[in-house]
Tab-separated table of C-alpha atoms in Angstrom:
chain	number	residue	atom	x	y	z
A	1	MET	CA	67.357	24.849	141.681
A	2	ARG	CA	70.058	22.569	140.301
A	3	LEU	CA	71.483	20.044	142.773
A	4	GLY	CA	74.375	17.675	142.253
A	5	LEU	CA	74.189	14.304	143.999
A	6	THR	CA	77.295	12.173	144.272
A	7	GLY	CA	79.173	9.803	146.545
A	8	GLY	CA	81.505	6.855	146.411
A	9	ILE	CA	80.665	3.532	144.862
A	10	ALA	CA	78.185	1.673	147.122
A	11	SER	CA	77.784	4.679	149.427
A	12	GLY	CA	74.012	4.729	148.820
A	13	LYS	CA	73.680	7.492	146.249
A	14	SER	CA	70.921	5.664	144.376
A	15	LEU	CA	68.952	5.253	147.606
A	16	VAL	CA	69.112	8.991	148.283
A	17	SER	CA	68.285	9.765	144.651
A	18	GLY	CA	65.117	7.707	144.959
A	19	MET	CA	64.157	9.536	148.142
A	20	LEU	CA	64.639	12.922	146.476
A	21	LYS	CA	62.535	11.767	143.540
A	22	ASN	CA	59.746	10.744	145.917
A	23	LEU	CA	59.880	14.196	147.499
A	24	GLY	CA	59.319	15.845	144.124
A	25	ALA	CA	62.730	16.341	142.538
A	26	GLU	CA	63.361	15.524	138.899
A	27	ILE	CA	66.393	13.285	138.407
A	28	ILE	CA	69.004	13.296	135.661
A	29	ASP	CA	70.472	9.801	136.069
A	30	VAL	CA	73.965	10.149	134.634
A	31	ASP	CA	74.723	6.431	134.876
A	32	MET	CA	71.653	5.652	132.770
A	33	MET	CA	72.575	8.471	130.417
A	34	ALA	CA	76.058	6.983	129.995
A	35	ARG	CA	74.486	3.664	129.013
A	36	GLU	CA	72.422	5.459	126.370
A	37	LEU	CA	75.590	7.063	124.985
A	38	VAL	CA	77.156	3.656	124.253
A	39	VAL	CA	74.277	1.905	122.481
A	40	PRO	CA	75.279	-0.113	119.396
A	41	GLY	CA	76.285	2.168	116.540
A	42	SER	CA	76.963	5.175	118.762
A	43	PRO	CA	80.147	7.234	118.267
A	44	ALA	CA	81.177	6.606	121.874
A	45	LEU	CA	80.933	2.821	121.529
A	46	GLU	CA	82.844	2.907	118.260
A	47	GLU	CA	85.603	4.920	119.930
A	48	ILE	CA	85.730	2.490	122.854
A	49	GLU	CA	86.096	-0.394	120.415
A	50	ARG	CA	88.946	1.383	118.613
A	51	GLU	CA	90.681	2.193	121.884
A	52	PHE	CA	90.241	-1.099	123.741
A	53	GLY	CA	89.580	-3.652	121.016
A	54	ALA	CA	86.701	-5.693	119.625
A	55	CYS	CA	86.883	-7.964	122.677
A	56	MET	CA	84.930	-5.284	124.552
A	57	ILE	CA	81.881	-5.801	122.329
A	58	LEU	CA	79.450	-8.643	123.004
A	59	PRO	CA	78.025	-10.776	120.156
A	60	ASP	CA	74.807	-8.721	120.188
A	61	GLY	CA	76.805	-5.540	119.556
A	62	THR	CA	76.472	-4.112	123.064
A	63	LEU	CA	79.313	-3.090	125.351
A	64	ASP	CA	80.741	-5.782	127.614
A	65	ARG	CA	80.517	-3.595	130.702
A	66	ARG	CA	81.839	-6.241	133.088
A	67	ARG	CA	84.946	-6.877	130.998
A	68	LEU	CA	85.634	-3.187	130.505
A	69	GLY	CA	85.109	-2.574	134.222
A	70	ASP	CA	87.537	-5.346	135.140
A	71	LEU	CA	90.145	-3.575	133.006
A	72	VAL	CA	89.682	0.049	133.961
A	73	PHE	CA	89.305	-0.538	137.693
A	74	THR	CA	92.710	-2.242	137.806
A	75	ASP	CA	94.551	-0.063	135.258
A	76	PRO	CA	94.583	3.700	135.951
A	77	GLY	CA	95.840	4.419	132.441
A	78	ALA	CA	92.937	2.536	130.876
A	79	LEU	CA	90.491	4.348	133.168
A	80	ALA	CA	91.919	7.708	132.080
A	81	ARG	CA	91.498	6.730	128.406
A	82	LEU	CA	87.891	5.677	128.978
A	83	ASN	CA	87.151	8.885	130.858
A	84	ALA	CA	88.603	10.919	127.995
A	85	ILE	CA	86.054	9.278	125.697
A	86	MET	CA	83.036	9.497	127.980
A	87	PHE	CA	83.362	12.564	130.210
A	88	PRO	CA	83.062	15.259	127.508
A	89	ARG	CA	79.982	13.574	126.045
A	90	MET	CA	78.390	13.152	129.465
A	91	PHE	CA	79.144	16.753	130.456
A	92	ASP	CA	77.588	18.096	127.259
A	93	GLU	CA	74.469	15.977	127.655
A	94	VAL	CA	73.930	17.050	131.262
A	95	ALA	CA	74.538	20.710	130.387
A	96	SER	CA	71.991	20.484	127.572
A	97	ARG	CA	69.301	19.051	129.840
A	98	LEU	CA	69.998	21.629	132.538
A	99	ASN	CA	69.793	24.491	130.068
A	100	VAL	CA	66.361	23.281	128.957
A	101	PHE	CA	65.381	23.351	132.633
A	102	ARG	CA	66.864	26.841	133.169
A	103	LEU	CA	65.196	28.393	130.136
A	104	ASN	CA	61.780	27.326	131.383
A	105	GLN	CA	62.120	28.621	134.956
A	106	PRO	CA	60.127	31.659	136.193
A	107	CYS	CA	61.540	35.061	135.255
A	108	ASP	CA	62.561	35.829	138.839
A	109	ASP	CA	65.039	32.948	138.917
A	110	ARG	CA	68.328	34.854	138.884
A	111	ARG	CA	70.805	32.035	139.249
A	112	ALA	CA	73.612	31.926	136.726
A	113	PRO	CA	72.943	29.678	133.729
A	114	ALA	CA	74.724	26.397	133.322
A	115	PRO	CA	77.533	26.472	130.733
A	116	MET	CA	76.218	25.819	127.263
A	117	ALA	CA	76.940	22.414	125.770
A	118	SER	CA	78.464	21.871	122.367
A	119	GLN	CA	75.371	19.924	121.307
A	120	PRO	CA	71.764	21.206	121.222
A	121	PRO	CA	69.327	20.048	123.916
A	122	PRO	CA	67.808	16.656	123.158
A	123	GLY	CA	64.197	16.589	122.086
A	124	ALA	CA	63.210	13.928	124.565
A	125	GLY	CA	59.705	13.973	126.012
A	126	ARG	CA	61.286	14.061	129.457
A	127	ASP	CA	61.928	17.820	129.136
A	128	ASP	CA	58.432	18.825	130.292
A	129	GLU	CA	58.838	16.655	133.396
A	130	VAL	CA	62.141	18.321	134.249
A	131	LEU	CA	60.524	21.750	133.966
A	132	ALA	CA	57.560	20.975	136.221
A	133	SER	CA	59.416	20.479	139.491
A	134	GLY	CA	61.600	23.486	140.242
A	135	VAL	CA	64.293	21.136	141.587
A	136	VAL	CA	66.431	19.030	139.284
A	137	VAL	CA	69.074	16.651	140.619
A	138	VAL	CA	72.132	15.560	138.648
A	139	ASP	CA	72.727	12.061	140.028
A	140	ALA	CA	76.341	11.291	139.096
A	141	ALA	CA	78.987	9.148	140.753
A	142	ILE	CA	81.585	11.062	138.712
A	143	LEU	CA	80.146	14.538	139.343
A	144	TYR	CA	83.495	15.952	140.492
A	145	GLU	CA	85.670	13.799	138.241
A	146	ALA	CA	83.826	15.008	135.124
A	147	GLY	CA	83.585	18.634	136.284
A	148	MET	CA	79.798	18.516	136.500
A	149	ASP	CA	79.841	20.329	139.835
A	150	ALA	CA	80.281	23.480	137.707
A	151	LEU	CA	76.788	22.887	136.305
A	152	VAL	CA	74.873	22.877	139.603
A	153	ASP	CA	74.053	25.290	142.428
A	154	ARG	CA	74.742	22.973	145.373
A	155	VAL	CA	76.298	19.525	145.829
A	156	ILE	CA	75.073	16.742	148.115
A	157	VAL	CA	77.505	13.936	148.940
A	158	VAL	CA	76.297	10.591	150.291
A	159	TRP	CA	78.731	9.188	152.843
A	160	ALA	CA	79.435	5.664	154.068
A	161	ASP	CA	82.703	4.383	155.507
A	162	GLU	CA	85.036	2.373	153.278
A	163	GLU	CA	84.537	-0.970	155.001
A	164	THR	CA	80.756	-0.673	154.696
A	165	ARG	CA	81.075	0.109	150.991
A	166	ILE	CA	83.386	-2.845	150.354
A	167	LYS	CA	80.978	-5.206	152.120
A	168	ARG	CA	78.045	-3.816	150.129
A	169	LEU	CA	79.878	-4.430	146.853
A	170	MET	CA	80.723	-7.978	147.871
A	171	ASP	CA	77.112	-8.702	148.848
A	172	ARG	CA	75.420	-6.790	146.022
A	173	ASN	CA	77.714	-7.547	143.092
A	174	GLY	CA	79.403	-10.767	144.130
A	175	PHE	CA	82.871	-9.200	143.937
A	176	SER	CA	85.830	-10.623	145.776
A	177	ARG	CA	87.184	-8.403	148.523
A	178	SER	CA	90.157	-7.375	146.367
A	179	ASP	CA	87.905	-6.507	143.401
A	180	ALA	CA	85.573	-4.483	145.623
A	181	ALA	CA	88.490	-2.634	147.206
A	182	ALA	CA	89.936	-1.859	143.760
A	183	ARG	CA	86.672	-0.256	142.666
A	184	VAL	CA	86.532	1.844	145.820
A	185	ALA	CA	90.151	2.932	145.337
A	186	ALA	CA	89.621	3.882	141.672
A	187	GLN	CA	87.479	6.906	142.578
A	188	ILE	CA	88.329	10.204	144.226
A	189	PRO	CA	88.549	9.453	147.981
A	190	LEU	CA	85.095	9.936	149.449
A	191	ILE	CA	86.470	12.148	152.226
A	192	GLU	CA	87.697	14.568	149.545
A	193	LYS	CA	84.196	14.743	148.075
A	194	VAL	CA	82.820	15.394	151.557
A	195	ARG	CA	85.226	18.318	151.996
A	196	ARG	CA	84.022	19.855	148.740
A	197	ALA	CA	80.301	19.264	149.333
A	198	ASP	CA	77.678	21.753	150.448
A	199	PHE	CA	75.676	19.032	152.232
A	200	VAL	CA	76.483	15.508	153.447
A	201	ILE	CA	74.027	12.646	153.962
A	202	ASP	CA	75.393	9.892	156.229
A	203	ASN	CA	74.191	6.558	154.860
A	204	SER	CA	76.295	4.339	157.097
A	205	GLY	CA	73.253	3.497	159.231
A	206	SER	CA	69.661	2.506	158.529
A	207	ALA	CA	67.589	3.583	155.534
A	208	ALA	CA	65.135	5.225	157.938
A	209	ASN	CA	67.907	7.379	159.382
A	210	THR	CA	69.022	8.333	155.884
A	211	GLU	CA	65.466	9.282	154.922
A	212	ARG	CA	65.152	11.566	157.948
A	213	GLN	CA	68.291	13.411	156.858
A	214	VAL	CA	67.023	13.725	153.289
A	215	ARG	CA	63.671	15.136	154.426
A	216	ARG	CA	65.370	17.685	156.685
A	217	LEU	CA	67.617	18.775	153.834
A	218	TRP	CA	64.648	19.053	151.467
A	219	MET	CA	62.878	21.341	153.922
A	220	GLU	CA	66.026	23.457	154.261
A	221	LEU	CA	66.455	23.806	150.507
A	222	VAL	CA	62.869	23.948	149.282
A	223	GLY	CA	61.061	25.274	152.341
A	224	ARG	CA	58.127	22.879	152.139
A	225	PRO	CA	57.461	19.166	152.726
A	226	GLY	CA	58.019	16.832	149.819
A	227	ALA	CA	55.338	15.194	147.746
A	228	GLN	CA	55.392	12.059	149.902
A	229	ALA	CA	55.595	13.812	153.284
């Protein structure tokens, strides 16, 4: 089973991802994958430098993520240019990993295959882990924005109200209120993601309440308690 997991910034998606991992799901962390795509010398980083300038590269050759974020979260045109660089690469990488998972499922798994990527599946040692579970989760804040919902069977959206998310960003990242609000506003409205989702986890309350919802959903989808139940 291929699940998509998404939400708005600071809605608690990473918390839910960790809970699903503890229950036995394998996680494709798209944020981490995006970081791997922009390592020094990578085509994506070189394209970002050409598009936005050498000022986006730190002295050690890595991407200045804070500076780039300050730009794209206040300039919709710059965000669209960055997405045009990153989204196709991220989509292809996720599709490749999911196709490795699909090809190693039991013969009675009749779900439609994920669209093939333009690049071959990576030869990472992680592949065997992905195949062992039966449930793989694509953890992606930009699941809908990048069209990755087409790669999964069901989508879970993690919900928290806007004011809660702004306060979390201010506390967690040290952003001013205006900076936090700009980052919230730069994404598809969370209510729109909720409308498109198959399942919604409400993370506006306690972590314990969120975990109860995740465990109930796991039982509904998988039909058995998770590994940590």
